[in-house]
Amino acid sequence: MDIYINGAGVISPQQTFDNETFLPEVTEYGGNVLTCIEPNFKDYINPFQMRRLSRMLRMGLSAATICLRNARLETPDAIITATGYGFQEEMGKFLLEILQQDEQQLTPTYFMQSTYNALSGLIALTVKCMGYNNTYAGRGFAFETAVHDAMLLLREKEAENVLVGSFDQAHHVQYSDYAKLGYVKKEKTSNLKLFESRTQGTLQGEGMAFFTVSGQALPHSWCILQSLHTVYRPVDFPFLCEELTGFLQANGIGPEDVDVFVNGASGDIVRDKWNMELRKNFFSHAAEVRFKHLTGEYATASSFGVWLGAGILKTRTIPESVLAAPATSDRPLRTVLVCNHFLGRNYSFFLLTA
């Protein structure tokens, strides 16, 4: 059974919330943290409801609304969300209030808006979805697990249209921890010069991406979500190569059939090594696309990579801002492989076809 992406809604550190354009311009950030460009929330959320919502809930609900409008769908049959670390800011406010007020007369809003499933519940109430509702909090594989769950629902015919998405935020506490562990760069680096940097670490980012997936193709469908595969802490590079080639063979293609390689490299000279080797050994013929100079690194950044790959197949164009090198061939854009890694531990492959 083919799984079709029939709609998408993305809010990121770039101008991505308008589906009428496809990365027309790029925003530059001088620091090591990339934060989302917020749309006009009044276009997507009732003003009376909006004033009670946190920044992340506003962006998440807006992204889901953009996705459903793009799919021309009012109410999905199921809602699945994913997050690596949840609503860190609201959780911090809740825990701080516990300490400062000695657990007395706590503000319930902070607790209600800090739980992992706050967004999926909010979306369900807003669009009146009474069906399956689940949230996965699995760090580097959260989005992949949510997509797999959505594919199972569709293939088992328990739902016809599933809204699946992810969200993660840039938070100063996480940034401090990552800096101590060497995950983010010590020197200030412009995001547009991320891949010119030859040092360890990357930039911290955030974002949310929602997709409407279905077993039915529609005139406005973006692409086919063929399959996905995950590899946790591969023992060595040959093992990762075997996993990749086996994944492609299971889908009836070889590396030579891939037209666009969406490289989830993060600008970390240490942890990007295997992604770069995969590109060199298997996909030197394909157009190489990168995206983490636009979004930064976060646990569910692979969702942006999927949106980028789907957008390339839908528009049959590759924005210059994401090309790693000028295109050297006129291959038709029919097959996209998204190869993402999170901190050099979580590797995931998404296969998209026109």
XYZ file of N, CA, C and O in Angstrom, residues 71-143:
292
model
N -3.879 20.259 2.935
C -4.424 18.962 2.523
C -5.914 19.028 2.189
O -6.493 18.024 1.766
N -6.519 20.213 2.402
C -7.957 20.399 2.179
C -8.773 19.417 3.006
O -9.701 18.760 2.532
N -8.386 19.340 4.274
C -8.994 18.396 5.201
C -9.388 19.141 6.471
O -8.604 19.917 7.008
N -10.592 18.903 6.955
C -11.047 19.582 8.168
C -10.682 18.800 9.426
O -10.165 19.364 10.384
N -10.951 17.499 9.406
C -10.715 16.693 10.600
C -10.028 15.383 10.219
O -10.598 14.600 9.445
N -8.841 15.103 10.709
C -8.185 13.818 10.432
C -8.801 12.705 11.267
O -9.542 12.963 12.228
N -8.487 11.481 10.905
C -8.992 10.337 11.666
C -8.113 10.025 12.871
O -8.557 9.362 13.808
N -6.862 10.475 12.831
C -5.932 10.210 13.928
C -4.902 11.335 13.977
O -4.603 11.970 12.962
N -4.370 11.560 15.163
C -3.344 12.586 15.376
C -2.176 11.954 16.129
O -2.367 11.347 17.190
N -0.985 12.087 15.561
C 0.221 11.535 16.192
C 1.287 12.628 16.205
O 1.604 13.194 15.162
N 1.807 12.929 17.376
C 2.872 13.924 17.483
C 4.128 13.280 18.048
O 4.077 12.205 18.657
N 5.241 13.964 17.840
C 6.535 13.443 18.296
C 7.384 14.599 18.793
O 7.331 15.703 18.254
N 8.175 14.342 19.808
C 9.079 15.351 20.331
C 10.287 14.682 20.969
O 10.173 13.585 21.536
N 11.425 15.331 20.840
C 12.618 14.800 21.485
C 12.650 15.119 22.962
O 12.938 14.256 23.794
N 12.322 16.374 23.308
C 12.451 16.811 24.697
C 11.237 17.572 25.208
O 11.233 18.023 26.354
N 10.212 17.757 24.402
C 8.992 18.370 24.891
C 9.078 19.870 25.069
O 9.942 20.547 24.524
N 8.154 20.391 25.886
C 8.058 21.827 26.130
C 8.973 22.194 27.293
O 8.540 22.318 28.440
N 10.223 22.413 27.007
C 11.217 22.615 28.061
C 10.998 23.914 28.836
O 11.190 23.958 30.054
N 10.593 24.962 28.149
C 10.405 26.250 28.831
C 9.269 26.180 29.841
O 9.408 26.642 30.980
N 8.140 25.604 29.448
C 7.008 25.501 30.359
C 7.316 24.552 31.513
O 6.910 24.803 32.653
N 8.027 23.479 31.228
C 8.418 22.562 32.296
C 9.339 23.270 33.298
O 9.209 23.098 34.518
N 10.255 24.097 32.771
C 11.142 24.847 33.649
C 10.381 25.805 34.547
O 10.684 25.930 35.739
N 9.387 26.482 33.979
C 8.577 27.407 34.783
C 7.817 26.651 35.871
O 7.714 27.125 37.016
N 7.290 25.494 35.543
C 6.538 24.698 36.513
C 7.435 24.219 37.653
O 7.092 24.355 38.840
N 8.605 23.697 37.321
C 9.514 23.205 38.358
C 10.054 24.344 39.214
O 10.216 24.194 40.435
N 10.330 25.490 38.584
C 10.820 26.639 39.339
C 9.766 27.134 40.327
O 10.084 27.511 41.464
N 8.510 27.130 39.894
C 7.431 27.559 40.776
C 7.259 26.603 41.953
O 6.966 27.037 43.080
N 7.466 25.315 41.729
C 7.410 24.342 42.824
C 8.437 24.696 43.903
O 8.146 24.677 45.108
N 9.640 25.050 43.471
C 10.705 25.371 44.424
C 10.451 26.700 45.126
O 10.609 26.820 46.339
N 10.044 27.704 44.349
C 9.882 29.045 44.916
C 8.684 29.147 45.844
O 8.708 29.911 46.822
N 7.615 28.393 45.563
C 6.396 28.499 46.353
C 6.181 27.309 47.278
O 5.074 27.139 47.825
N 7.229 26.501 47.415
C 7.171 25.365 48.347
C 5.956 24.480 48.080
O 5.247 24.050 49.002
N 5.688 24.254 46.802
C 4.606 23.375 46.340
C 3.216 23.865 46.723
O 2.256 23.083 46.742
N 3.063 25.153 47.005
C 1.772 25.689 47.407
C 1.237 26.643 46.335
O 1.979 27.455 45.776
N -0.075 26.552 46.068
C -0.777 27.471 45.159
C -0.057 27.598 43.814
O 0.271 28.694 43.354
N 0.177 26.463 43.191
C 0.875 26.443 41.901
C -0.065 26.851 40.764
O -1.264 26.587 40.814
N 0.516 27.474 39.755
C -0.258 27.848 38.566
C -0.498 26.599 37.713
O 0.467 26.003 37.218
N -1.733 26.191 37.508
C -1.975 24.951 36.747
C -1.582 25.055 35.277
O -1.279 24.057 34.643
N -1.578 26.289 34.744
C -1.296 26.462 33.315
C 0.080 25.933 32.949
O 0.256 25.296 31.911
N 1.086 26.205 33.783
C 2.441 25.765 33.477
C 2.508 24.243 33.377
O 3.167 23.691 32.491
N 1.823 23.554 34.296
C 1.826 22.093 34.255
C 1.073 21.583 33.027
O 1.557 20.710 32.297
N -0.094 22.143 32.761
C -0.921 21.685 31.643
C -0.206 21.854 30.303
O -0.352 21.040 29.402
N 0.590 22.917 30.176
C 1.246 23.198 28.909
C 2.662 22.635 28.837
O 3.365 22.884 27.870
N 3.068 21.876 29.852
C 4.404 21.293 29.845
C 4.412 19.815 29.516
O 5.468 19.240 29.254
N 3.245 19.169 29.519
C 3.205 17.735 29.261
C 3.453 17.457 27.781
O 3.124 18.270 26.916
N 4.014 16.301 27.490
C 4.359 15.953 26.108
C 3.146 15.959 25.180
O 3.248 16.320 24.007
N 1.992 15.545 25.701
C 0.815 15.396 24.837
C -0.067 16.638 24.816
O -1.197 16.594 24.321
N 0.428 17.762 25.335
C -0.394 18.975 25.367
C -0.765 19.422 23.964
O -1.897 19.860 23.714
N 0.166 19.314 23.015
C -0.106 19.780 21.660
C -1.093 18.872 20.935
O -2.025 19.356 20.295
N -0.895 17.566 21.016
C -1.812 16.661 20.309
C -3.230 16.783 20.857
O -4.207 16.709 20.102
N -3.356 16.996 22.173
C -4.682 17.200 22.752
C -5.307 18.502 22.309
O -6.511 18.568 22.017
N -4.487 19.558 22.236
C -4.988 20.858 21.793
C -5.478 20.798 20.346
O -6.548 21.333 20.020
N -4.716 20.133 19.497
C -5.124 20.002 18.093
C -6.430 19.224 17.994
O -7.344 19.601 17.245
N -6.523 18.132 18.755
C -7.735 17.308 18.703
C -8.968 18.104 19.120
O -10.034 18.007 18.492
N -8.843 18.903 20.192
C -9.974 19.714 20.639
C -10.338 20.769 19.598
O -11.516 21.067 19.385
N -9.324 21.334 18.953
C -9.568 22.409 17.990
C -10.261 21.906 16.732
O -11.179 22.538 16.215
N -9.819 20.745 16.206
C -10.381 20.232 14.943
C -11.452 19.170 15.181
O -11.941 18.562 14.245
N -11.764 18.937 16.475
C -12.822 17.987 16.858
C -12.521 16.573 16.362
O -13.389 15.899 15.783
N -11.301 16.135 16.598
C -10.905 14.766 16.253
C -11.080 13.870 17.467
O -10.404 14.055 18.488
N -11.966 12.897 17.375
C -12.246 11.987 18.491
C -11.534 10.645 18.332
O -11.794 9.711 19.090
N -10.674 10.535 17.337
C -10.041 9.254 17.053
C -8.731 9.052 17.781
O -8.440 9.686 18.799
N -7.931 8.158 17.239
C -6.634 7.775 17.806
C -5.762 9.005 18.022
O -5.629 9.860 17.141
N -5.157 9.117 19.220
C -4.318 10.268 19.547
C -3.137 9.775 20.377
O -3.324 9.168 21.424
N -1.932 10.017 19.886
C -0.752 9.493 20.581
C 0.412 10.464 20.430
O 0.482 11.215 19.456
N 1.319 10.440 21.388
C 2.523 11.273 21.357
C 3.725 10.411 21.693
O 3.694 9.641 22.660
N 4.779 10.544 20.907
C 6.029 9.810 21.149
C 7.112 10.788 21.596
O 7.332 11.818 20.954
N 7.748 10.474 22.712
C 8.866 11.277 23.216
C 10.082 10.357 23.245
O 10.339 9.691 24.241
N 10.804 10.311 22.119
C 11.893 9.353 21.997
C 13.193 9.955 21.540
O 13.975 9.311 20.846
N 13.429 11.224 21.872
C 14.667 11.905 21.495
C 14.922 11.771 19.991
O 14.122 12.181 19.182
N 16.046 11.173 19.605
C 16.458 11.185 18.206
C 15.596 10.383 17.257
O 15.686 10.574 16.042
N 14.744 9.492 17.750
C 13.882 8.684 16.882
C 12.395 8.968 17.103
O 11.544 8.193 16.674
N 12.057 10.067 17.746
C 10.657 10.344 18.050
C 9.827 10.500 16.780
O 8.768 9.881 16.638
N 10.293 11.324 15.839
C 9.530 11.540 14.610
C 9.446 10.266 13.791
O 8.384 9.941 13.243
